[in-house]
Coordinates of C-alpha atoms in Angstrom, one line a residue:
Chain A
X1 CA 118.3 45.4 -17.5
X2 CA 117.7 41.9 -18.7
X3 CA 117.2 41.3 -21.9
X4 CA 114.3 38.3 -23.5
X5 CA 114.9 38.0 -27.3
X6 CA 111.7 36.8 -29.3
X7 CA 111.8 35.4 -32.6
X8 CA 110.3 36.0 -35.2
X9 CA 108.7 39.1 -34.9
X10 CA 106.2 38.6 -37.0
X11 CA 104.8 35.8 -39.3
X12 CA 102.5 34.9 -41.5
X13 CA 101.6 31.1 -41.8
X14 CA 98.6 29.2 -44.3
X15 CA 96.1 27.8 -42.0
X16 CA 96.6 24.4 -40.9
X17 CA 100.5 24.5 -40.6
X18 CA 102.6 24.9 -37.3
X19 CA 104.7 27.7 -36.2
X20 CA 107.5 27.8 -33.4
X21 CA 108.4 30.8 -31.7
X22 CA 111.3 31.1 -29.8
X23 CA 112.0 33.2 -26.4
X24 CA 115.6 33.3 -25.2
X25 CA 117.1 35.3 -22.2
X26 CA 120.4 36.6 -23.6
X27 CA 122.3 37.4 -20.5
X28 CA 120.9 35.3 -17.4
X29 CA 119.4 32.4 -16.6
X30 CA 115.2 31.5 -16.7
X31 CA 114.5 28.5 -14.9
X32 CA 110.6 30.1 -15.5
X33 CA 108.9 31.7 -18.8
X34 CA 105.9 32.8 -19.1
X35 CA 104.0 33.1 -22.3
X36 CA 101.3 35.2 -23.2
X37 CA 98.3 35.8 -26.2
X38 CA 97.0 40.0 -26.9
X39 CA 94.5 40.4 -29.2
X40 CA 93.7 43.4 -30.9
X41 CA 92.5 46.4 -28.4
X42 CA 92.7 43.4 -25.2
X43 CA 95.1 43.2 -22.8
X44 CA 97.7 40.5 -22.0
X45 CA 96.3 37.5 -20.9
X46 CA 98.3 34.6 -19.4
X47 CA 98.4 31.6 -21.4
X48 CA 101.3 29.1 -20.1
X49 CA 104.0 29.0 -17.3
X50 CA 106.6 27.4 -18.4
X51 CA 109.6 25.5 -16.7
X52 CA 112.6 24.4 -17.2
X53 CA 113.0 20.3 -17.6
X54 CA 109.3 20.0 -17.0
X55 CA 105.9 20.4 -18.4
X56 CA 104.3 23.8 -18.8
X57 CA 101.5 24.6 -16.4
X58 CA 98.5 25.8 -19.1
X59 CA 95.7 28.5 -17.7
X60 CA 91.9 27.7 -17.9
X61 CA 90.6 27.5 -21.3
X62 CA 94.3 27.4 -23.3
X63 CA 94.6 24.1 -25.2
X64 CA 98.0 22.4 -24.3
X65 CA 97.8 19.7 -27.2
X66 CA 97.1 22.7 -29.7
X67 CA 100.2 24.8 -28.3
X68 CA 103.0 23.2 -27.6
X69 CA 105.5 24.7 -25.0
X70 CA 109.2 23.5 -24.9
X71 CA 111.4 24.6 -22.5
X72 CA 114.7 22.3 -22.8
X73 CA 117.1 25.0 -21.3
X74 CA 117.2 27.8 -18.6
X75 CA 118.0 30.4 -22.0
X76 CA 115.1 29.3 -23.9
X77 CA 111.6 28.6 -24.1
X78 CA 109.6 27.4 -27.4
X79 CA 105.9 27.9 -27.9
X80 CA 104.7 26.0 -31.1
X81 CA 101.4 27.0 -32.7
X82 CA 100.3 23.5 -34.0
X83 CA 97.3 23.5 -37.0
X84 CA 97.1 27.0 -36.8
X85 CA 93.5 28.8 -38.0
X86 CA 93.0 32.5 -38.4
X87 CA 91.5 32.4 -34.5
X88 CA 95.1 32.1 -33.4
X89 CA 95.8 35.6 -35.3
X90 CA 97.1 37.2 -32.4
X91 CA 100.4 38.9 -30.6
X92 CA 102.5 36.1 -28.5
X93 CA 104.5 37.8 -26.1
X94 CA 107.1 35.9 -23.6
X95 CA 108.2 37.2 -20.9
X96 CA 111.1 35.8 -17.9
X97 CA 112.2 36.3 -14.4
X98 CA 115.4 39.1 -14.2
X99 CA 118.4 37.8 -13.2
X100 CA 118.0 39.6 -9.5
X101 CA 115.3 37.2 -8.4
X102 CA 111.5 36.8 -9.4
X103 CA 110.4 40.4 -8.7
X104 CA 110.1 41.5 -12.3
X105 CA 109.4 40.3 -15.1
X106 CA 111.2 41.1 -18.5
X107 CA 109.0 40.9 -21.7
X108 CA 110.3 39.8 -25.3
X109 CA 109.3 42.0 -28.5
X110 CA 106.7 39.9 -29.0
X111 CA 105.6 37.9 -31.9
X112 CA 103.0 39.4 -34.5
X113 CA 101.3 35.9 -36.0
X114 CA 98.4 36.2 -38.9
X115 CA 97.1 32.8 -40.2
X116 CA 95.8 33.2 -43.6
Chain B
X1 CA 88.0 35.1 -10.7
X2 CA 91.2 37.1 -10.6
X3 CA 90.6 40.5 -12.5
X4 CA 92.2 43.8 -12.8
X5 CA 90.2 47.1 -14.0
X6 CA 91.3 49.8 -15.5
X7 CA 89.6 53.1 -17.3
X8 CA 90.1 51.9 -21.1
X9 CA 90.2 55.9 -21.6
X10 CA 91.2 57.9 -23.7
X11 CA 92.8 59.7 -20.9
X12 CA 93.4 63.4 -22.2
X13 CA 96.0 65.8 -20.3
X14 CA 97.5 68.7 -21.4
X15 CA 101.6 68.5 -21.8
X16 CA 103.0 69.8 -18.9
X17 CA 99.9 68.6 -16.4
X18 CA 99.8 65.6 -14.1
X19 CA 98.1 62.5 -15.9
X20 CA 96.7 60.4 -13.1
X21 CA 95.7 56.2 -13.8
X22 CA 93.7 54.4 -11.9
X23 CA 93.3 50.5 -11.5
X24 CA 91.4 48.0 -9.2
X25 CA 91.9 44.5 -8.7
X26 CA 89.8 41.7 -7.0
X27 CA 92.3 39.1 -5.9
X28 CA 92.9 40.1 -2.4
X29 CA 96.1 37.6 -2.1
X30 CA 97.6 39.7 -4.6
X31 CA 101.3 41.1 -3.5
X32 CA 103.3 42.6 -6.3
X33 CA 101.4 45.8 -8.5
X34 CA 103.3 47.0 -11.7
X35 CA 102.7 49.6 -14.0
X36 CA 103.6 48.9 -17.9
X37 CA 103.6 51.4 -20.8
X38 CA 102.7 49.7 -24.3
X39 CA 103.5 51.5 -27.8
X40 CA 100.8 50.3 -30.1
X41 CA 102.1 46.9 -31.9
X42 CA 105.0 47.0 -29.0
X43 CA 105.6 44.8 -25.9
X44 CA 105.1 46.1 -22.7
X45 CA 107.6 47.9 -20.7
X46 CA 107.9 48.4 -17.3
X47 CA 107.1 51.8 -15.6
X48 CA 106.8 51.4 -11.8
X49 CA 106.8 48.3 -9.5
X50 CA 105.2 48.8 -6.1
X51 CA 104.7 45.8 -3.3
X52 CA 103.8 47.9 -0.1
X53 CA 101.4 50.3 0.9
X54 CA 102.1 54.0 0.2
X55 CA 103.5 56.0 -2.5
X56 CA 107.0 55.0 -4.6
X57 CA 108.7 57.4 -6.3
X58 CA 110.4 57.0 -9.6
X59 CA 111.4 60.4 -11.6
X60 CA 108.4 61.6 -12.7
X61 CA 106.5 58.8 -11.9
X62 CA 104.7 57.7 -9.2
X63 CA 103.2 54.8 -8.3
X64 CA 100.5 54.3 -5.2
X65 CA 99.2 51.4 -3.4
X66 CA 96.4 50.9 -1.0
X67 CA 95.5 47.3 -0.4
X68 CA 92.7 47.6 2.2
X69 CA 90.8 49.5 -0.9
X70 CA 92.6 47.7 -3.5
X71 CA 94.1 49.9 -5.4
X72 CA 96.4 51.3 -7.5
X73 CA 97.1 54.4 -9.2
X74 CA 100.0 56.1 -11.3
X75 CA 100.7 59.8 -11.5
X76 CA 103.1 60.9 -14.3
X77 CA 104.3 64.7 -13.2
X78 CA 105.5 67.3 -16.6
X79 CA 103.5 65.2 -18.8
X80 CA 105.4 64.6 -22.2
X81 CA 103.9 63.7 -25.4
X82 CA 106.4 61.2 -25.7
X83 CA 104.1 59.7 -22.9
X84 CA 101.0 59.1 -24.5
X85 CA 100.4 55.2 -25.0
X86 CA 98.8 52.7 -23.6
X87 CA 98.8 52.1 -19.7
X88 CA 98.8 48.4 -18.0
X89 CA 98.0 47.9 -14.7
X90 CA 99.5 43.9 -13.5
X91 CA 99.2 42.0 -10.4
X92 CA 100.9 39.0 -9.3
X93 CA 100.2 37.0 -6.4
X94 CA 104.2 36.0 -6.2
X95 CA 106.4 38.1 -7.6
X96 CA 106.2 39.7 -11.2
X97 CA 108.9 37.0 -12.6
X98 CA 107.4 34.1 -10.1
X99 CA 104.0 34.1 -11.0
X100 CA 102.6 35.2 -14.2
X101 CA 100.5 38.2 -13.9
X102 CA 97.0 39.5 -14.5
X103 CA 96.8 42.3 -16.6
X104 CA 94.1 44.8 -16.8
X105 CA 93.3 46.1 -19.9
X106 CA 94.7 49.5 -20.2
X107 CA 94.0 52.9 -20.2
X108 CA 95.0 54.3 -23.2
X109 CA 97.0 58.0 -22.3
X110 CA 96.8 60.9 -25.0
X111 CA 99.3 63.6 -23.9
X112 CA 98.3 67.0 -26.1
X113 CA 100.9 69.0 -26.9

């Protein structure tokens, strides 16, 4: 199957400094990313749709100033967590279109993130 | 408001027995259903995919699909206890990789041995 490589897999960052993740499809092409938010005992919820050459598309209630989403290539997506506070504690999880079209979706390992 | 519901659980079943998940959703212009298993502190990985009405087959899995109701369900047969985790129902109105999807929240599976 395809693989999505996140990184890091976890980090801890002091409160009011930024932190980038990165999501990279290692063996096809992502012209769309999708980035998402779990807190602890929720379920995924959608926070971006990302595109390649052009800016993300940000659900209802996800501030777009406060992450950033970069997606400069069809291998890689960035989400940057700008100012972060201990609200943004949460696990980031990105996730791409298989090579065989858009009917599934292939998630990265995710990113564990605690603001302190 | 597009939302997906599932049984948080915990879902018991005995190893061996048929463990049977349930989920509803409310966006009627949904058209891909997919069944993910989570390992606590994991990311989610997919089980089952199903886009038409009816029953898929997959090894011991087996996903089912009836739109007019809404529905989904997955039965895992020979239950395992390398089974037990958490269960997420998603919906997509495109497909999984076009569209982002709406997850429900899970139904968290406890195979006993």
């Amino acid at each position: 199957g395809a693989v999505v490589s996140q990184h890091p897999s976890w980090v801890i960052c002091k409160s009011g400094t930024s932190v980038k993740i990165e999501c990279r499809s290692l063996d096809f092409q992502a012209t769309t990313m999708f980035w998402y938010r779990q807190f602890p005992k929720q379920s995924l919820m959608l926070m971006a749709t990302s595109n390649e050459g052009s800016k993300a598309t940000y659900e209802q209630g996800v501030e777009k100033d406060k992450f950033l989403i970069n997606h400069a290539s069809l291998t890689l997506s960035t989400l940057t967590v700008t100012s972060a506070h201990p609200e943004d504690s949460s696990f980031y999880i990105c996730s791409a279109a298989g090579p065989q079209g858009n009917t599934e979706a292939f998630f990265g390992q995710g990113t564990r993130l605690t603001v302190v | 408001q597009k939302e997906v519901e599932q049984n948080s659980g915990p879902l018991s079943v005995p190893e061996g027995a048929i463990a049977s998940l349930n989920c509803t959703y409310s966006d009627r212009g949904s058209q891909s259903f997919f069944w993910y298993r989570q390992y606590s502190g994991k990311s989610p990985e997919l089980i089952m995919s199903i886009y038409s009405n009816g029953d898929k087959e997959d090894g011991r899995f087996t996903a089912q699909l009836n739109k007019a109701s809404q529905y989904v369900s997955l039965l895992i047969r020979d239950s395992q206890p390398s089974d037990s985790a958490t269960y997420l129902c998603a919906v997509s109105k495109g497909g999984g990789g076009a569209d982002g999807l709406t997850f429900g929240k899970g139904t968290h599976l406890i195979i006993q041995p």
